Short mmCIF file of C-alpha atoms and ligand atoms in Angstrom, two decimals:
data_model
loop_
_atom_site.label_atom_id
_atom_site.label_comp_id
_atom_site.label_asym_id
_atom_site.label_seq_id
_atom_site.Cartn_x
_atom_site.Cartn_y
_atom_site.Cartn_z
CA UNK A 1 -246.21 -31.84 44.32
CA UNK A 2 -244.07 -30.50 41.18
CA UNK A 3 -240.19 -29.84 41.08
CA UNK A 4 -239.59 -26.48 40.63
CA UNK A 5 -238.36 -27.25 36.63
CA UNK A 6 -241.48 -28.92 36.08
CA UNK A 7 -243.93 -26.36 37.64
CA UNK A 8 -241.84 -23.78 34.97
CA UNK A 9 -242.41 -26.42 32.38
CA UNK A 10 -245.89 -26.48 32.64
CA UNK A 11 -246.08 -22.81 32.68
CA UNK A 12 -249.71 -21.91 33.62
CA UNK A 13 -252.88 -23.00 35.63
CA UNK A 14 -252.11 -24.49 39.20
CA UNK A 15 -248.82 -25.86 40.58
CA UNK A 16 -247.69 -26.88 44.49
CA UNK A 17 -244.69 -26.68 44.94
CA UNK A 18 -242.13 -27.69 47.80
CA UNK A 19 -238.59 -26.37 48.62
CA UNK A 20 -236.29 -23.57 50.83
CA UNK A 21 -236.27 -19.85 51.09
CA UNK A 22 -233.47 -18.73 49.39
CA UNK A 23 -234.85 -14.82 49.43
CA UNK A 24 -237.40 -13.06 50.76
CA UNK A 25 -238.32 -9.64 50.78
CA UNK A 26 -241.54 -7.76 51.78
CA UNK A 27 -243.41 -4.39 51.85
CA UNK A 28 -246.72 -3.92 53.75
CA UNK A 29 -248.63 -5.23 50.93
CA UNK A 30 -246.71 -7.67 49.26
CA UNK A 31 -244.35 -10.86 50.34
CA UNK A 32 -241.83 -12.36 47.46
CA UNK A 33 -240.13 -15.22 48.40
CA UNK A 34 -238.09 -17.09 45.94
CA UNK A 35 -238.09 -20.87 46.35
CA UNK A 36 -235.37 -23.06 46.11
CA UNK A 37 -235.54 -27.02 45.47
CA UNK A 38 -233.02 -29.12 44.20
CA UNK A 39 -233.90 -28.70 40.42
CA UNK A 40 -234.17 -24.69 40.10
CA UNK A 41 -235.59 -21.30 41.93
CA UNK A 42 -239.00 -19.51 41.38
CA UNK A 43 -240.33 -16.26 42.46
CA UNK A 44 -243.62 -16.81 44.33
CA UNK A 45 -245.42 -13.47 45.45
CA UNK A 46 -248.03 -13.29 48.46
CA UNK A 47 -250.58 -10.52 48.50
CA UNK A 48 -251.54 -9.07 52.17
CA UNK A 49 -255.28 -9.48 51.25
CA UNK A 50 -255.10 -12.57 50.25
CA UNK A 51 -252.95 -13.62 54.00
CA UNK A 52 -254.47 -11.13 56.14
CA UNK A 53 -254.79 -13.56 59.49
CA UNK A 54 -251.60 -15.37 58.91
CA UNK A 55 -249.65 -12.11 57.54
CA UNK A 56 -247.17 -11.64 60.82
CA UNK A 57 -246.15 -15.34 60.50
CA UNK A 58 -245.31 -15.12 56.64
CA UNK A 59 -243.61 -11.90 56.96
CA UNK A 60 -241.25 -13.23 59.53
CA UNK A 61 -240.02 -16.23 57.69
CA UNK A 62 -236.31 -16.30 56.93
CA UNK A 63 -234.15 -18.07 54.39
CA UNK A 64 -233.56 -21.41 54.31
CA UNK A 65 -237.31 -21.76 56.31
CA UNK A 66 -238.93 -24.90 54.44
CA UNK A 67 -242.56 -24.71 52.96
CA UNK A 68 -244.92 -25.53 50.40
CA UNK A 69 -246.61 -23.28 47.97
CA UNK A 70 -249.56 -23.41 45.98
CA UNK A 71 -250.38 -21.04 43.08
CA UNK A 72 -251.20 -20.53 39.74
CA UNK A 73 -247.86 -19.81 37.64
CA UNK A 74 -247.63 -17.59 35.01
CA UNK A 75 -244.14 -16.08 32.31
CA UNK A 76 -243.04 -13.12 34.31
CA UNK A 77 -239.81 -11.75 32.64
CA UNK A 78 -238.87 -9.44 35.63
CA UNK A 79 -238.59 -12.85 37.65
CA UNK A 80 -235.36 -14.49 38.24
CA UNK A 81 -236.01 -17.21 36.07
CA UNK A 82 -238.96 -16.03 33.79
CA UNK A 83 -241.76 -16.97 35.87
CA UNK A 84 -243.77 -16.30 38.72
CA UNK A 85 -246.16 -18.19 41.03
CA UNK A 86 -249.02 -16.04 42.69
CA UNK A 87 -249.57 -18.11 45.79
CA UNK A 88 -252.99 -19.11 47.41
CA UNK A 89 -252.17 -21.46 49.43
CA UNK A 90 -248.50 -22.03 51.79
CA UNK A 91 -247.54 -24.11 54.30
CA UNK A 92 -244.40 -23.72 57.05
CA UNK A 93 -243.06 -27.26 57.34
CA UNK A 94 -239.61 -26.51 59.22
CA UNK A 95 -239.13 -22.75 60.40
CA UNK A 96 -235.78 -21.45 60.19
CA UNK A 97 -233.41 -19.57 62.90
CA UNK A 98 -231.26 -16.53 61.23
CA UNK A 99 -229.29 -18.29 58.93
CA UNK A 100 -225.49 -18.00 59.53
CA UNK A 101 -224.14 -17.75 55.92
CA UNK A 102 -224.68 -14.58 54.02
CA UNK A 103 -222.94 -12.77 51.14
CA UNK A 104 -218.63 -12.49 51.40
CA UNK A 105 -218.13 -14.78 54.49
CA UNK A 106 -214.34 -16.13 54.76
CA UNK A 107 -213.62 -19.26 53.31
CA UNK A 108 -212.59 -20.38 57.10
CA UNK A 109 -216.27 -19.40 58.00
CA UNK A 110 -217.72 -21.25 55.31
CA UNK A 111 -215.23 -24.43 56.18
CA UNK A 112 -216.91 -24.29 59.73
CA UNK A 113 -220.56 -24.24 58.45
CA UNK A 114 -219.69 -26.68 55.66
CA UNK A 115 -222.54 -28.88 56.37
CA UNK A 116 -224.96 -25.63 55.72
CA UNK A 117 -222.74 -24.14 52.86
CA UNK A 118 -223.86 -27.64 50.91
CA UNK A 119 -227.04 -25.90 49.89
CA UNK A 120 -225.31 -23.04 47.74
CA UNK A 121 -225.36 -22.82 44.62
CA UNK A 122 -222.26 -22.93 43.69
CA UNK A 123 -221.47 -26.62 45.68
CA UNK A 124 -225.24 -27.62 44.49
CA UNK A 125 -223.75 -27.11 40.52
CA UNK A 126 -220.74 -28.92 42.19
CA UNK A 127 -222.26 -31.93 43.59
CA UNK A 128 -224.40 -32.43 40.85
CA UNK A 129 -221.66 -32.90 38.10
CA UNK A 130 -219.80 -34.99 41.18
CA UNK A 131 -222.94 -37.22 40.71
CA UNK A 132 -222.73 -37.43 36.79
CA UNK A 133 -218.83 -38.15 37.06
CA UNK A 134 -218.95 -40.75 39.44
CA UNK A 135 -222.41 -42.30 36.53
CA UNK A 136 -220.33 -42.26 34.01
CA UNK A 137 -217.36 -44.09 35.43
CA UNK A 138 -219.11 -46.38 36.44
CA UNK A 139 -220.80 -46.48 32.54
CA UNK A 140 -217.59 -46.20 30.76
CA UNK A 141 -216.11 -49.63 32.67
CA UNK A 142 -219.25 -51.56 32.47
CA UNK A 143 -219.36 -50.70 28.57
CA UNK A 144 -215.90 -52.04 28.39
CA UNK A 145 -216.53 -55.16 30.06
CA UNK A 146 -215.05 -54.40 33.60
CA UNK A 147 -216.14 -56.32 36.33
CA UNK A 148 -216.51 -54.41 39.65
CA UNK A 149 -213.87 -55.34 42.32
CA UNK A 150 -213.24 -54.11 45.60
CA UNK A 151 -209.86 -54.19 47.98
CA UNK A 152 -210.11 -53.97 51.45
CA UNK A 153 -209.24 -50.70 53.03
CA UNK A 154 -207.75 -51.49 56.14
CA UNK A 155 -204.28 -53.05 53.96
CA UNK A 156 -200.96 -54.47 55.52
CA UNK A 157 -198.24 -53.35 52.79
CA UNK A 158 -197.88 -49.90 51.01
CA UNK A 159 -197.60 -49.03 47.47
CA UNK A 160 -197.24 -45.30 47.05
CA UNK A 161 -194.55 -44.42 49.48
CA UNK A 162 -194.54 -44.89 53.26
CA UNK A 163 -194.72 -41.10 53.61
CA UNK A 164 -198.16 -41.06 53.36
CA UNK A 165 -199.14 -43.88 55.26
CA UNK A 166 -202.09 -43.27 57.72
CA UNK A 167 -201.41 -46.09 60.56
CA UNK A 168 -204.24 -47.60 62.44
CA UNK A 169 -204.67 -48.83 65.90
CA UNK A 170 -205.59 -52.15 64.67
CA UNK A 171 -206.67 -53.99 68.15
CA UNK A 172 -202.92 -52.70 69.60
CA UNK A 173 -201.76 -54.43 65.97
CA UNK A 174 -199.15 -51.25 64.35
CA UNK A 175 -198.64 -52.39 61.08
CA UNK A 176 -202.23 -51.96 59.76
CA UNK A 177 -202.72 -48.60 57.30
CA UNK A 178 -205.55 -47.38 55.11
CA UNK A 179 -205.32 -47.80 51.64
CA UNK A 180 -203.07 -45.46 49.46
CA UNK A 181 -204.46 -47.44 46.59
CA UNK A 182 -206.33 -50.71 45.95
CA UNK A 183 -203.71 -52.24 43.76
CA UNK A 184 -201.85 -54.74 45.49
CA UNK A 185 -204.75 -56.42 46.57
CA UNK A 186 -206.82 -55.79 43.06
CA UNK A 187 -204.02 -57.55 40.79
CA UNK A 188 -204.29 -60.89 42.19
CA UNK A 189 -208.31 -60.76 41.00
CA UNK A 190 -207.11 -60.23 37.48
CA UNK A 191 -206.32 -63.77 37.57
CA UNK A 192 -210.34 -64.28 37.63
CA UNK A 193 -211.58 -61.65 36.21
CA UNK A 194 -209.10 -60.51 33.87
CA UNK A 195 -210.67 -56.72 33.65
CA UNK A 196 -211.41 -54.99 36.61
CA UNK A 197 -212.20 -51.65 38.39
CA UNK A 198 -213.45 -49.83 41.46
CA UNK A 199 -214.43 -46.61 43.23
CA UNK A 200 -213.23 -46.38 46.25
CA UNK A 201 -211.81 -43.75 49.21
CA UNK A 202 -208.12 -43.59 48.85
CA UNK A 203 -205.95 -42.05 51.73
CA UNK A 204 -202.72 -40.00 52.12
CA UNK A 205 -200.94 -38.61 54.97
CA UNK A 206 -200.51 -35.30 52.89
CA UNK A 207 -198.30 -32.94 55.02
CA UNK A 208 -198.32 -30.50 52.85
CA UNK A 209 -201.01 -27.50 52.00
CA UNK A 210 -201.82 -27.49 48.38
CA UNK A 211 -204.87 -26.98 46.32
CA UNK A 212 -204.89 -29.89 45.03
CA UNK A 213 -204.27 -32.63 48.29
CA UNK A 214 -206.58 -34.07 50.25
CA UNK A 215 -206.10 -36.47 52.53
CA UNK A 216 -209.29 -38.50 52.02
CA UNK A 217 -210.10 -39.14 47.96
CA UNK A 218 -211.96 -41.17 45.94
CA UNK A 219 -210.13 -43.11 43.54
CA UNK A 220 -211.59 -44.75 40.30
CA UNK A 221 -208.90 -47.78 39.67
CA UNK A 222 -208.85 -50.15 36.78
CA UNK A 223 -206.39 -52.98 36.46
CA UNK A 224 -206.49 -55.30 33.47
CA UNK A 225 -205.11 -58.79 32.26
CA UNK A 226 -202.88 -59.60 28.78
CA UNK A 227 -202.40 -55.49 28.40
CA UNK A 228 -199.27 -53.86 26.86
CA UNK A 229 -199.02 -49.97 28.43
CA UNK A 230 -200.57 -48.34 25.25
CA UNK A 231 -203.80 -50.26 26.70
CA UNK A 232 -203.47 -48.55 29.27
CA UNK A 233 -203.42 -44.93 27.94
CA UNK A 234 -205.89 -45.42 25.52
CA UNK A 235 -208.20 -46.29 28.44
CA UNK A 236 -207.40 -43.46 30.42
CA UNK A 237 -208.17 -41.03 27.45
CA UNK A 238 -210.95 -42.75 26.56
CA UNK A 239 -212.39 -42.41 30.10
CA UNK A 240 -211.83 -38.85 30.42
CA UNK A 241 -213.08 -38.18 27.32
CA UNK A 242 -216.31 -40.16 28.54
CA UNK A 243 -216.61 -38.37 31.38
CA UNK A 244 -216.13 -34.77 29.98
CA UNK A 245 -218.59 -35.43 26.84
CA UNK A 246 -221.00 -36.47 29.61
CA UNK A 247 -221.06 -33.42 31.59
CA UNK A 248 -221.22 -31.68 28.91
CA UNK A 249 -224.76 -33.11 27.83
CA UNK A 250 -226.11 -33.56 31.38
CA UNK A 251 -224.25 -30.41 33.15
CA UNK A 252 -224.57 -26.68 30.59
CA UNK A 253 -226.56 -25.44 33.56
CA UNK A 254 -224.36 -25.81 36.36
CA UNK A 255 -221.09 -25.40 34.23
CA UNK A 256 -223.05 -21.91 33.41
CA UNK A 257 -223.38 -21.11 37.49
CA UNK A 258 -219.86 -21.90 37.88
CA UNK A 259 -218.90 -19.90 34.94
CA UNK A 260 -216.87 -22.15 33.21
CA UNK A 261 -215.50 -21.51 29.80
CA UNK A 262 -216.44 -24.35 27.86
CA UNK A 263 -214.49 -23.88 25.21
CA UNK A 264 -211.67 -25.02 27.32
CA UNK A 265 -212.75 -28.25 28.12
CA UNK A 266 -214.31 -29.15 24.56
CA UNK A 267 -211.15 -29.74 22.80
CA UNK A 268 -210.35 -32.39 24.93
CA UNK A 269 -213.20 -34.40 23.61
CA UNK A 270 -212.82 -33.39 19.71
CA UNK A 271 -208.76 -34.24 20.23
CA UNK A 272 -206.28 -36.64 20.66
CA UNK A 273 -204.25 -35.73 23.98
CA UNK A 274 -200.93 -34.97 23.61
CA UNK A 275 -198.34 -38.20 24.52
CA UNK A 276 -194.99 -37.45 24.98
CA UNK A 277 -191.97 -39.31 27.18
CA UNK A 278 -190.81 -37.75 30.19
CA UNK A 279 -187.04 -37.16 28.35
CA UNK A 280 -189.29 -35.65 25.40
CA UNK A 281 -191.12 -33.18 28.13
CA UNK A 282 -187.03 -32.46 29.85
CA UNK A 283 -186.82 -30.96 25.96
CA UNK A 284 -189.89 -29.21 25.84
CA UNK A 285 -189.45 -27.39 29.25
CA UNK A 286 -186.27 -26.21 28.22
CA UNK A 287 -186.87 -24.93 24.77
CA UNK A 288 -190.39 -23.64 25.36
CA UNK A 289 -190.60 -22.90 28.93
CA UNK A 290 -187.10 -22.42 29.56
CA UNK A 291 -187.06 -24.40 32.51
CA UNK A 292 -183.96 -26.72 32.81
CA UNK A 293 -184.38 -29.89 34.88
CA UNK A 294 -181.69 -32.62 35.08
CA UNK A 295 -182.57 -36.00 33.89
CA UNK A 296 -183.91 -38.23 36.48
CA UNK A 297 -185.13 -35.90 39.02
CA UNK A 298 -189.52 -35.78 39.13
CA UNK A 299 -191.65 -33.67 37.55
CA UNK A 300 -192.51 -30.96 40.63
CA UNK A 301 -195.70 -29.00 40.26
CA UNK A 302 -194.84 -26.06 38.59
CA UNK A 303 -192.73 -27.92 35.87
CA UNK A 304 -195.88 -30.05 35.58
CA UNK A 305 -197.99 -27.03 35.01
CA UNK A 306 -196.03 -24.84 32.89
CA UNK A 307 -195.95 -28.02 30.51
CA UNK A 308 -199.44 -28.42 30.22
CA UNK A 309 -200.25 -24.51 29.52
CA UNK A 310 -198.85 -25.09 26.56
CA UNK A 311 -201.77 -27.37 25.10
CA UNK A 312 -205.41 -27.44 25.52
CA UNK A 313 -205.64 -30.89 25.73
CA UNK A 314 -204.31 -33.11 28.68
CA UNK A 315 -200.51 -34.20 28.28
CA UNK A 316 -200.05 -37.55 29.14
CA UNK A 317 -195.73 -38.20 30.32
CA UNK A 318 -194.79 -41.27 30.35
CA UNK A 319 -191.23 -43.19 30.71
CA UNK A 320 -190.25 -41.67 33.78
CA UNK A 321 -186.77 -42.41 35.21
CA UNK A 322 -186.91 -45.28 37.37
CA UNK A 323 -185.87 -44.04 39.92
CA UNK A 324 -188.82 -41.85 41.02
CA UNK A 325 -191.67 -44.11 40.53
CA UNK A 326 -193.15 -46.90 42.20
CA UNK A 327 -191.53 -50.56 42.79
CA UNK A 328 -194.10 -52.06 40.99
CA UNK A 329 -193.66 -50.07 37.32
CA UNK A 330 -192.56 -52.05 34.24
CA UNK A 331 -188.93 -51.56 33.61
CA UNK A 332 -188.89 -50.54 29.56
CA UNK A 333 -187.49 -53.29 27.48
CA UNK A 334 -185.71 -50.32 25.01
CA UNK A 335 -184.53 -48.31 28.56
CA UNK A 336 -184.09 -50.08 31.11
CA UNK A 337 -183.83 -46.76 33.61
CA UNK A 338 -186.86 -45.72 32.63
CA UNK A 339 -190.65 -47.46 33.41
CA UNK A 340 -193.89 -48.17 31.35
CA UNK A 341 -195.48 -45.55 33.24
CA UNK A 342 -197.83 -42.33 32.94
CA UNK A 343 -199.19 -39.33 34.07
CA UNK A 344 -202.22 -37.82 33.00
CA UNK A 345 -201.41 -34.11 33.39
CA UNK A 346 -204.63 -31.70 33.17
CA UNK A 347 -204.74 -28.32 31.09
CA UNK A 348 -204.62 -24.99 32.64
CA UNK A 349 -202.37 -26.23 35.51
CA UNK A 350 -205.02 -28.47 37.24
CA UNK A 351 -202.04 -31.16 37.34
CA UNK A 352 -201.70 -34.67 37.59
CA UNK A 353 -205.46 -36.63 37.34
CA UNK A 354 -204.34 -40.06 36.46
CA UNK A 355 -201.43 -42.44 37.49
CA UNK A 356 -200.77 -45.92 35.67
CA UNK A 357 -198.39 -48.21 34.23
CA UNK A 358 -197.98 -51.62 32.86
CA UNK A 359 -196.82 -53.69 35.75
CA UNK A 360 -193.47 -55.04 36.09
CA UNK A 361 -193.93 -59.21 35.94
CA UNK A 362 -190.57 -60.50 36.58
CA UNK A 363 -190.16 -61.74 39.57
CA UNK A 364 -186.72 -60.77 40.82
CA UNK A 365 -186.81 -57.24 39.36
CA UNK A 366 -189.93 -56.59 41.74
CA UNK A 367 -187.85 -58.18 45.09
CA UNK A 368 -184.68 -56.11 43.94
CA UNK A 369 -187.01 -52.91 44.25
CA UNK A 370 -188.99 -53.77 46.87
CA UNK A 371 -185.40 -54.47 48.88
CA UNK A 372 -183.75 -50.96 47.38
CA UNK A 373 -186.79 -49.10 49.18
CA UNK A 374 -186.38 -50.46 52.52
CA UNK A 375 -189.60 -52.48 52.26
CA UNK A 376 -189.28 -56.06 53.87
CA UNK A 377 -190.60 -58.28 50.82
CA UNK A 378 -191.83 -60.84 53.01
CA UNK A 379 -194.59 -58.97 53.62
CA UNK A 380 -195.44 -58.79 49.97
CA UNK A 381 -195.36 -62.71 49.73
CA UNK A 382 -198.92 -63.05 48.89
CA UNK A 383 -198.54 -60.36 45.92
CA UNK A 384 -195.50 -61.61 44.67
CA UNK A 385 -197.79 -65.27 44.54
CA UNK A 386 -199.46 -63.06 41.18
CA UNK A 387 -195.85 -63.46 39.91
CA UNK A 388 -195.50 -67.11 40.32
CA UNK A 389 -198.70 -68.82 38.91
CA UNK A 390 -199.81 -68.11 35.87
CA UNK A 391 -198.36 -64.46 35.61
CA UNK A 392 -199.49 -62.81 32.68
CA UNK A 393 -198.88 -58.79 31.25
CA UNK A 394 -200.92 -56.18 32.55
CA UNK A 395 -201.33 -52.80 34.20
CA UNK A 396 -203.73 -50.40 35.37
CA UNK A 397 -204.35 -46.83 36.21
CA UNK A 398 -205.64 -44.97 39.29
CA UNK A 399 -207.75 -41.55 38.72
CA UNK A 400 -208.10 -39.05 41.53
CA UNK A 401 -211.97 -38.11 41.37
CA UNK A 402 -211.74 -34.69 42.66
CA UNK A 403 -208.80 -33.65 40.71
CA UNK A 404 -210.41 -34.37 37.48
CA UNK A 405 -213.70 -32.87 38.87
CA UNK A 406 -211.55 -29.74 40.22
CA UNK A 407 -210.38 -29.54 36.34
CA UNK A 408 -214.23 -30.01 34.64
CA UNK A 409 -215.26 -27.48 37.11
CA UNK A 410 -212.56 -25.10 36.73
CA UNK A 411 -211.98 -24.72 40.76
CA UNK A 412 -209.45 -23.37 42.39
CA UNK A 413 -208.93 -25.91 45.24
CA UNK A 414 -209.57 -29.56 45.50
CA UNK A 415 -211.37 -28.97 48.68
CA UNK A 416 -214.91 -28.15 46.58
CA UNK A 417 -214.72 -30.94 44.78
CA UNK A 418 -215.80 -33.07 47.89
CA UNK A 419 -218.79 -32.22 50.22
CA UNK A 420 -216.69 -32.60 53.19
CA UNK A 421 -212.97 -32.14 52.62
CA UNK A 422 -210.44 -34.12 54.79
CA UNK A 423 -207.06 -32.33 54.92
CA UNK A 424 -204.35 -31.89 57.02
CA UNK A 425 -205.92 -29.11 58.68
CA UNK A 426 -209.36 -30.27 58.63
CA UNK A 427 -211.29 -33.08 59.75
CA UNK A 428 -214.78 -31.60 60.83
CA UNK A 429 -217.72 -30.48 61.01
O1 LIG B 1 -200.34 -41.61 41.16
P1 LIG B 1 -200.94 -42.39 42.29
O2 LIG B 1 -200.26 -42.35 43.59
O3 LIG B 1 -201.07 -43.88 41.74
C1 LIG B 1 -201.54 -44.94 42.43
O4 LIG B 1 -202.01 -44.92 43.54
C2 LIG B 1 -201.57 -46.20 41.61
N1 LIG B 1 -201.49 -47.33 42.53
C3 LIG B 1 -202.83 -46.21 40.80
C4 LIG B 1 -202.97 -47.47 39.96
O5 LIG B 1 -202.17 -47.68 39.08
N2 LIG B 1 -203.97 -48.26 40.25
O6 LIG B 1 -202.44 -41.92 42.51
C5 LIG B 1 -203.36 -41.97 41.45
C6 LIG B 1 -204.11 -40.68 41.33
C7 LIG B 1 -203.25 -39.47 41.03
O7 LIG B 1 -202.98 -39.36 39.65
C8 LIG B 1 -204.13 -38.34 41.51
O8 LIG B 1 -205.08 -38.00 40.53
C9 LIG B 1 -204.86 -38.95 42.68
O9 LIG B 1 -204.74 -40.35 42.56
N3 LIG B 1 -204.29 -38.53 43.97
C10 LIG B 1 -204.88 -37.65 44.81
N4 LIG B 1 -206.01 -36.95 44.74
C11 LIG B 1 -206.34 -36.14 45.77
N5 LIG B 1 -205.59 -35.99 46.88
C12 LIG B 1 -204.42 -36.67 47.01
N6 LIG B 1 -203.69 -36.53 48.10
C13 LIG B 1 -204.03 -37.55 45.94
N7 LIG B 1 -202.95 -38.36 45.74
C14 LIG B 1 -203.15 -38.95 44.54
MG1 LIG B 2 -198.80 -40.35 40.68
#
């Protein structure tokens, strides 16, 4: 049995072949039924003299039905893809009932039948740059001498907010949540490992409907010993510029069936991303944008955006007012109302893709925030121990898969980039 891409490959003589009916149409004479497999589609044609006793059977087979064809293959530049198999032989391995999903369904009908919209083209292309994303993560850490490290999901104390906190019925237990974020529980491992990073499902209690939340992500962390915060940008532009120069080699085919414009996502390998500080991006706004925001109040989404249509490469902000960013941020030695952190802001208004910082080491700063946000740092005793033996410099960065996936592919909402999106709406099939 031959993939589909290897049967055209070879190009002539005999080929079987195995895969799904994505067309089929007929006349009295002649059956065409173009085969799907995972690796491409081929026109196969049956001729009535040829299937005389089994004719009714083949002429009744409906999309999606699964068989396997043998042929002989031959260039045929009327075919969709150049070539054409003249079948001798078939075989129906699973028939298939009228197929729900046909051309303009809603996107609500196509969020119920998920599970059967997987096989489209479109979330095939998808799913197979997911696959080379999630590769070359996994590459670019390994390369750089990252050990992988994994946190526990079910987690006691919060990071990101208690907003978006899912709590869990832990055995009647209430103050059990899943994991915003593997941090707190990945820094004390620095102390063995020094350089560290994971893949992992993140959650958030996301109230809100956006087209870029979900409420179940995967989130490629890395957290690393004896860095200062420039580490920790040049990581997290070297990483994206990993993964983008990947896709590019591996993906041209299914960037071409989402009809991506690659020219928008090659300068980000060929240049340096653009760093500026969060005061810096106050100034831009206003003079370029017009947009005037008062210092100290966050970056909201369509600040973010407007920002980063203004360069084709992503913008990474950094030095954000205190004030609006997590307890655990490194207070700047120059400012001390501003922290060593950053966002990683996509082009063409895909937003933020990456989170980081160097973290903050002393002690009694950490305490002083933790109190300041209501949290009871008693809890946090075992991550404040990372504080008290041995602490050392270092940060890390969190990456929301989808969202840079979302950007590579160019989609409109988050909720493609997954094969079955959680959100605050949705949570089956
Ligand atoms: O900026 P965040 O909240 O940072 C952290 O969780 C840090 N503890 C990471 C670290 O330093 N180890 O989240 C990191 C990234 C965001 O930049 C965004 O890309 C993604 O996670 N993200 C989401 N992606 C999809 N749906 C959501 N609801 C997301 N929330 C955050
Ligand atoms: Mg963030």
């Amino acid at each position: 049995m031959l993939s589909i891409q290897d049967a055209i490959k070879q190009g002539e003589g005999t080929v079987s072949i195995h895969g799904w009916i994505h067309r089929e149409r007929g006349s009295n004479k002649l059956k065409f039924i173009v085969l799907r497999d995972s690796t491409n589609i081929i026109q196969c044609v049956f001729e009535r003299v040829n299937f005389e006793k089994t004719w009714e059977d083949l002429d009744h087979l409906q999309i999606e039905a699964s068989m396997t064809i043998t042929g002989t293959i031959k260039k045929d530049p009327r075919a969709p893809t150049g070539y054409e198999i003249t079948a001798k032989k078939y075989e129906i391995v699973g028939k298939s009932e009228n197929y729900p999903i046909a051309k303009d369904q809603s996107v609500e009908f196509l969020a119920d039948n998920r599970h059967l919209w997987l096989r489209s083209r479109k979330m095939t292309a998808i799913l197979k740059i997911r696959s080379t994303i999630f590769g070359a993560i996994h590459e670019y850490f390994r390369r750089a001498g990252f050990y992988e490290y994994h946190s526990p999901l079910f987690q006691a104390v919060q990071a990101e907010g208690g907003s978006t906190l899912f709590h869990v019925d832990y055995f009647g237990k209430k103050d059990v949540f899943l994991a915003q974020t593997w941090q707190l529980y990945a820094e004390p491992a620095i102390f063995g490992l020094e350089k560290i990073y994971t893949m992992a499902p993140s959650f958030r209690a996301e109230k809100s409907k956006t087209s870029r939340h979900l409420t179940e992500y995967w989130h490629a962390e890395m957290e690393m010993a004896w860095s200062v915060f420039k580490d920790i940008q040049d990581h997290g532009e070297s990483l994206l510029k990993f993964i983008v120069k990947k896709v590019l080699e591996t993906n041209k085919p299914e960037l071409a069936v989402l009809e991506r414009d690659l020219s928008k996502l090659e300068p980000s390998i060929k240049k340096p991303f653009v760093r500026m500080t969060y005061t810096e991006a106050l100034k831009v706004l206003k003079q370029k944008c017009g947009i005037d925001i008062e210092w100290g109040k966050d970056l909201r989404t369509i600040e973010e955006d407007e920002l980063t249509k203004l360069y084709d490469v992503p913008v990474i902000v950094t030095h954000y007012p205190k004030m609006v960013k997590a307890f655990y941020m490194m207070e700047d030695p120059q400012h001390a109302d501003t922290v060593q952190g950053c966002d990683f802001l996509a082009p063409e208004g895909h937003g933020e893709i990456i989170g980081g910082s160097q973290r903050e080491h002393d002690l009694e700063k950490i305490k002083k925030r933790l109190v300041a946000m209501g949290e009871d740092f008693k809890q946090y005793e075992f991550y404040l121990d990372t504080r008290r033996y041995g602490s050392v410099p270092h940060g890390g960065f969190g990456m929301g898969v989808e969202r840079v996936i979302k950007w590579i592919c160019g989609l409109d909402n988050i909720k493609d980039a997954i094969p079955f999106p959680r959100t605050m709406e949705r949570y089956k099939p």
